[in-house]
Amino acid sequence: MHARATPNQPADVATAAQPPRRAPAARVRRQWLSRRWAPYVFISPFFILFAVFGLFPLLFSIYLSFHRWDPAEGLAAMRFVAFENYLYVLQDDDWFRHSIFNTLWLALVSGLPQHLVALPLAFFFHSALGRWRNAVVGVYFLPFITSTVAISLVFSTLFSRDFGMVNVMLTAMHQVPVLGWLFPSTNIDWSQPGYTKWMIAFVVWWRYVGWNAVLYLSAMQTIPRDLYEAATIDGAKPWQQFRHITLPLLKPMIFFAVTLTIIGNLQLFEEPFILTGGTGGIGQAGKTAAMHMYGTAFVDGDFGTASAIAWLLFLLIGAATWANNRLLGKRD
């Protein structure tokens, strides 16, 4: 309500008593600005954290791969060397080629059985288990959510040469008639180069087979049951239903799961690092590319070469993912 001047009150005194009024245009403009920028303010923490902890290290590693740098000497010690780090890794670093071979070997030997076992296992969960399905799936999923350090330490004990349960079981199987010749008669030293990669591959397989089974089971639950009922009426056996109904409809999930396996196995670090005590084992038999990159950076102090290794490994993962896309990613 506006104050009005009384007959005995001067008009200028009444005007001075009124509260200052904001210009309507300025108030509307301020509200419009607040509504316009409010969403960006709310989501800005994510982008700020991503820029600091994600984007900046990524770009800095590219920049670093073209420099020679010892961080102990400060940023001023950086020296531009162009592609020298990449050429050294590709031409003169024998341990890099050795670690790449180990990485590919482990990725194939531990990754392929994961899916060959997880697919029929998920089909068994989906078709044979009733109310106990979730409990059984939870047991298989347990290794995936367990600490890698704990798993590796437990398996280090199981693969012990003198007292490990693995050797006890294998030597006991040697006494089985007919099939005994397939198993060793004496304890195996799993730290020897011929056995180290097999030990690491088994641990990786054991940890991720349940994860892949859960992925495939979730995809199977979206397949209409009418298809299976119609196939049963037509006389199709469970194996025929699995081959002609389940497998074709699971192709998108197979592509997704294999892609995750490729990315994870080519970056394998924790399991071989702990199982071999961080050294790669005798003859570097269990040393992966990620371990070699870690040693180059934090043991040798050559962060430029380590960054070049990281980007070469990225290109390898990109090529493998592209090949997987060509193989399994095509739409029928």
Short mmCIF file of C-alpha atoms in Angstrom, two decimals, residues 78-284:
data_model
loop_
_atom_site.label_atom_id
_atom_site.label_comp_id
_atom_site.label_asym_id
_atom_site.label_seq_id
_atom_site.Cartn_x
_atom_site.Cartn_y
_atom_site.Cartn_z
CA MET A 78 61.06 -31.28 -18.43
CA ARG A 79 62.75 -31.62 -21.82
CA PHE A 80 60.87 -32.03 -25.10
CA VAL A 81 61.99 -35.18 -26.96
CA ALA A 82 59.17 -35.50 -29.55
CA PHE A 83 58.55 -39.21 -30.37
CA GLU A 84 61.76 -40.46 -28.75
CA ASN A 85 59.91 -42.18 -25.89
CA TYR A 86 57.62 -44.02 -28.30
CA LEU A 87 60.52 -45.10 -30.52
CA TYR A 88 62.49 -46.34 -27.52
CA VAL A 89 59.57 -48.42 -26.26
CA LEU A 90 58.82 -49.93 -29.67
CA GLN A 91 62.40 -50.56 -30.80
CA ASP A 92 64.69 -50.98 -27.78
CA ASP A 93 62.55 -51.94 -24.78
CA ASP A 94 62.65 -55.76 -24.77
CA TRP A 95 60.77 -55.94 -21.47
CA PHE A 96 57.87 -54.02 -23.02
CA ARG A 97 57.49 -56.59 -25.78
CA HIS A 98 57.80 -59.38 -23.20
CA SER A 99 55.12 -57.79 -21.01
CA ILE A 100 52.82 -57.30 -24.00
CA PHE A 101 53.15 -61.00 -24.82
CA ASN A 102 52.34 -61.92 -21.22
CA THR A 103 49.35 -59.55 -21.22
CA LEU A 104 47.90 -60.99 -24.42
CA TRP A 105 48.50 -64.55 -23.19
CA LEU A 106 46.75 -63.88 -19.89
CA ALA A 107 43.90 -61.98 -21.58
CA LEU A 108 43.19 -64.93 -23.88
CA VAL A 109 43.73 -67.83 -21.48
CA SER A 110 41.80 -66.25 -18.61
CA GLY A 111 39.22 -64.35 -20.68
CA LEU A 112 37.96 -66.95 -23.17
CA PRO A 113 37.09 -69.61 -20.54
CA GLN A 114 35.21 -66.98 -18.55
CA HIS A 115 32.57 -66.71 -21.27
CA LEU A 116 32.62 -70.37 -22.30
CA VAL A 117 31.74 -71.28 -18.71
CA ALA A 118 29.56 -68.27 -17.81
CA LEU A 119 27.12 -68.71 -20.73
CA PRO A 120 25.95 -72.29 -19.99
CA LEU A 121 26.19 -71.56 -16.27
CA ALA A 122 23.79 -68.62 -16.62
CA PHE A 123 21.46 -70.78 -18.75
CA PHE A 124 21.49 -73.39 -16.00
CA PHE A 125 20.69 -70.74 -13.37
CA HIS A 126 17.87 -69.40 -15.53
CA SER A 127 16.22 -72.68 -16.46
CA ALA A 128 16.96 -75.15 -13.66
CA LEU A 129 17.10 -73.19 -10.42
CA GLY A 130 13.90 -71.97 -8.85
CA ARG A 131 13.71 -70.01 -5.64
CA TRP A 132 17.36 -70.79 -4.85
CA ARG A 133 18.57 -68.99 -7.97
CA ASN A 134 19.33 -65.66 -6.32
CA ALA A 135 21.23 -67.32 -3.47
CA VAL A 136 23.37 -69.39 -5.84
CA VAL A 137 24.02 -66.40 -8.09
CA GLY A 138 25.10 -64.41 -5.04
CA VAL A 139 27.66 -67.08 -4.16
CA TYR A 140 29.12 -66.96 -7.68
CA PHE A 141 29.14 -63.15 -7.62
CA LEU A 142 30.97 -63.02 -4.28
CA PRO A 143 34.54 -63.20 -5.73
CA PHE A 144 33.87 -60.11 -7.84
CA ILE A 145 33.11 -57.92 -4.82
CA THR A 146 35.91 -59.36 -2.70
CA SER A 147 39.16 -57.45 -2.32
CA THR A 148 41.73 -58.36 -4.95
CA VAL A 149 44.46 -58.25 -2.32
CA ALA A 150 42.63 -60.75 -0.12
CA ILE A 151 41.96 -63.07 -3.07
CA SER A 152 45.57 -62.94 -4.23
CA LEU A 153 46.92 -63.64 -0.74
CA VAL A 154 44.58 -66.61 -0.29
CA PHE A 155 45.58 -68.08 -3.65
CA SER A 156 49.25 -67.51 -2.86
CA THR A 157 48.75 -69.89 0.06
CA LEU A 158 46.72 -72.36 -1.99
CA PHE A 159 49.44 -72.49 -4.66
CA SER A 160 52.25 -72.96 -2.15
CA ARG A 161 54.70 -75.60 -3.34
CA ASP A 162 55.06 -77.59 -0.11
CA PHE A 163 51.79 -77.07 1.75
CA GLY A 164 49.33 -75.69 -0.83
CA MET A 165 45.99 -77.41 -1.29
CA VAL A 166 46.33 -77.28 -5.08
CA ASN A 167 49.39 -79.51 -5.03
CA VAL A 168 47.75 -81.82 -2.49
CA MET A 169 44.75 -82.30 -4.79
CA LEU A 170 46.82 -82.74 -7.96
CA THR A 171 49.15 -85.34 -6.45
CA ALA A 172 46.14 -87.14 -4.98
CA MET A 173 44.54 -87.28 -8.44
CA HIS A 174 47.71 -88.96 -9.68
CA GLN A 175 46.62 -92.06 -7.74
CA VAL A 176 43.34 -92.32 -9.67
CA PRO A 177 43.39 -95.32 -12.04
CA VAL A 178 43.40 -94.65 -15.79
CA LEU A 179 43.40 -90.85 -15.42
CA GLY A 180 46.32 -90.66 -13.01
CA TRP A 181 48.88 -90.03 -15.73
CA LEU A 182 47.27 -86.66 -16.44
CA PHE A 183 48.30 -85.33 -13.02
CA PRO A 184 51.78 -84.78 -11.52
CA SER A 185 53.27 -87.21 -9.05
CA THR A 186 55.29 -84.54 -7.24
CA ASN A 187 54.52 -81.04 -6.03
CA ILE A 188 54.61 -78.24 -8.62
CA ASP A 189 56.66 -75.11 -7.98
CA TRP A 190 54.17 -72.51 -9.23
CA SER A 191 56.77 -69.75 -9.08
CA GLN A 192 58.65 -71.27 -12.01
CA PRO A 193 58.20 -69.45 -15.36
CA GLY A 194 56.32 -72.36 -16.93
CA TYR A 195 53.57 -72.24 -14.29
CA THR A 196 53.34 -68.59 -13.19
CA LYS A 197 51.03 -67.46 -16.00
CA TRP A 198 48.75 -70.48 -15.51
CA MET A 199 48.41 -69.61 -11.81
CA ILE A 200 47.55 -65.96 -12.58
CA ALA A 201 45.12 -66.93 -15.34
CA PHE A 202 43.25 -69.29 -13.01
CA VAL A 203 42.85 -66.61 -10.35
CA VAL A 204 41.56 -64.07 -12.89
CA TRP A 205 39.17 -66.63 -14.37
CA TRP A 206 37.86 -67.62 -10.94
CA ARG A 207 37.22 -64.02 -9.97
CA TYR A 208 35.31 -62.88 -13.07
CA VAL A 209 33.38 -65.95 -14.21
CA GLY A 210 30.58 -65.15 -11.72
CA TRP A 211 30.41 -61.54 -12.90
CA ASN A 212 29.92 -62.64 -16.51
CA ALA A 213 27.33 -65.23 -15.45
CA VAL A 214 25.32 -62.46 -13.77
CA LEU A 215 25.50 -60.34 -16.93
CA TYR A 216 24.24 -63.18 -19.11
CA LEU A 217 21.56 -64.15 -16.58
CA SER A 218 20.19 -60.60 -16.53
CA ALA A 219 19.95 -60.65 -20.34
CA MET A 220 18.27 -64.09 -20.36
CA GLN A 221 15.55 -62.82 -18.04
CA THR A 222 14.46 -60.35 -20.74
CA ILE A 223 13.87 -63.11 -23.34
CA PRO A 224 10.11 -63.80 -23.64
CA ARG A 225 9.20 -67.19 -22.20
CA ASP A 226 6.73 -67.68 -25.04
CA LEU A 227 9.65 -68.51 -27.29
CA TYR A 228 10.81 -71.34 -25.03
CA GLU A 229 7.25 -72.63 -24.60
CA ALA A 230 6.72 -72.68 -28.35
CA ALA A 231 10.05 -74.44 -28.86
CA THR A 232 9.13 -77.03 -26.21
CA ILE A 233 5.81 -77.71 -27.95
CA ASP A 234 7.72 -78.18 -31.21
CA GLY A 235 9.92 -80.76 -29.51
CA ALA A 236 13.13 -78.71 -29.14
CA LYS A 237 15.56 -80.03 -26.56
CA PRO A 238 17.16 -77.69 -23.97
CA TRP A 239 20.40 -77.68 -25.96
CA GLN A 240 18.53 -76.72 -29.14
CA GLN A 241 16.68 -73.95 -27.27
CA PHE A 242 20.00 -72.66 -25.94
CA ARG A 243 21.59 -72.69 -29.39
CA HIS A 244 18.73 -71.31 -31.51
CA ILE A 245 16.94 -68.98 -29.06
CA THR A 246 19.21 -67.98 -26.20
CA LEU A 247 22.50 -67.46 -28.02
CA PRO A 248 21.15 -65.26 -30.88
CA LEU A 249 19.18 -63.05 -28.49
CA LEU A 250 22.17 -62.74 -26.17
CA LYS A 251 24.46 -61.38 -28.87
CA PRO A 252 24.30 -57.73 -27.68
CA MET A 253 25.13 -58.79 -24.13
CA ILE A 254 27.93 -61.07 -25.36
CA PHE A 255 29.42 -58.08 -27.18
CA PHE A 256 29.18 -55.95 -24.05
CA ALA A 257 30.64 -58.61 -21.74
CA VAL A 258 33.51 -59.46 -24.10
CA THR A 259 34.32 -55.76 -24.44
CA LEU A 260 34.56 -55.41 -20.66
CA THR A 261 36.78 -58.50 -20.52
CA ILE A 262 39.12 -57.15 -23.20
CA ILE A 263 39.49 -53.80 -21.46
CA GLY A 264 39.97 -55.35 -18.02
CA ASN A 265 42.36 -58.14 -19.02
CA LEU A 266 44.62 -55.89 -21.10
CA GLN A 267 44.98 -53.63 -18.05
CA LEU A 268 45.66 -56.53 -15.69
CA PHE A 269 47.74 -55.37 -12.75
CA GLU A 270 46.61 -56.29 -9.24
CA GLU A 271 46.48 -60.08 -9.43
CA PRO A 272 49.90 -60.62 -11.11
CA PHE A 273 51.48 -57.86 -9.02
CA ILE A 274 50.50 -59.46 -5.70
CA LEU A 275 50.94 -63.09 -6.76
CA THR A 276 54.49 -62.41 -8.00
CA GLY A 277 55.43 -60.06 -5.19
CA GLY A 278 55.54 -57.06 -7.53
CA THR A 279 58.53 -58.42 -9.46
CA GLY A 280 56.77 -60.29 -12.25
CA GLY A 281 58.18 -63.59 -11.02
CA ILE A 282 61.21 -65.53 -12.22
CA GLY A 283 62.15 -64.39 -15.72
CA GLN A 284 59.36 -61.78 -15.58
#
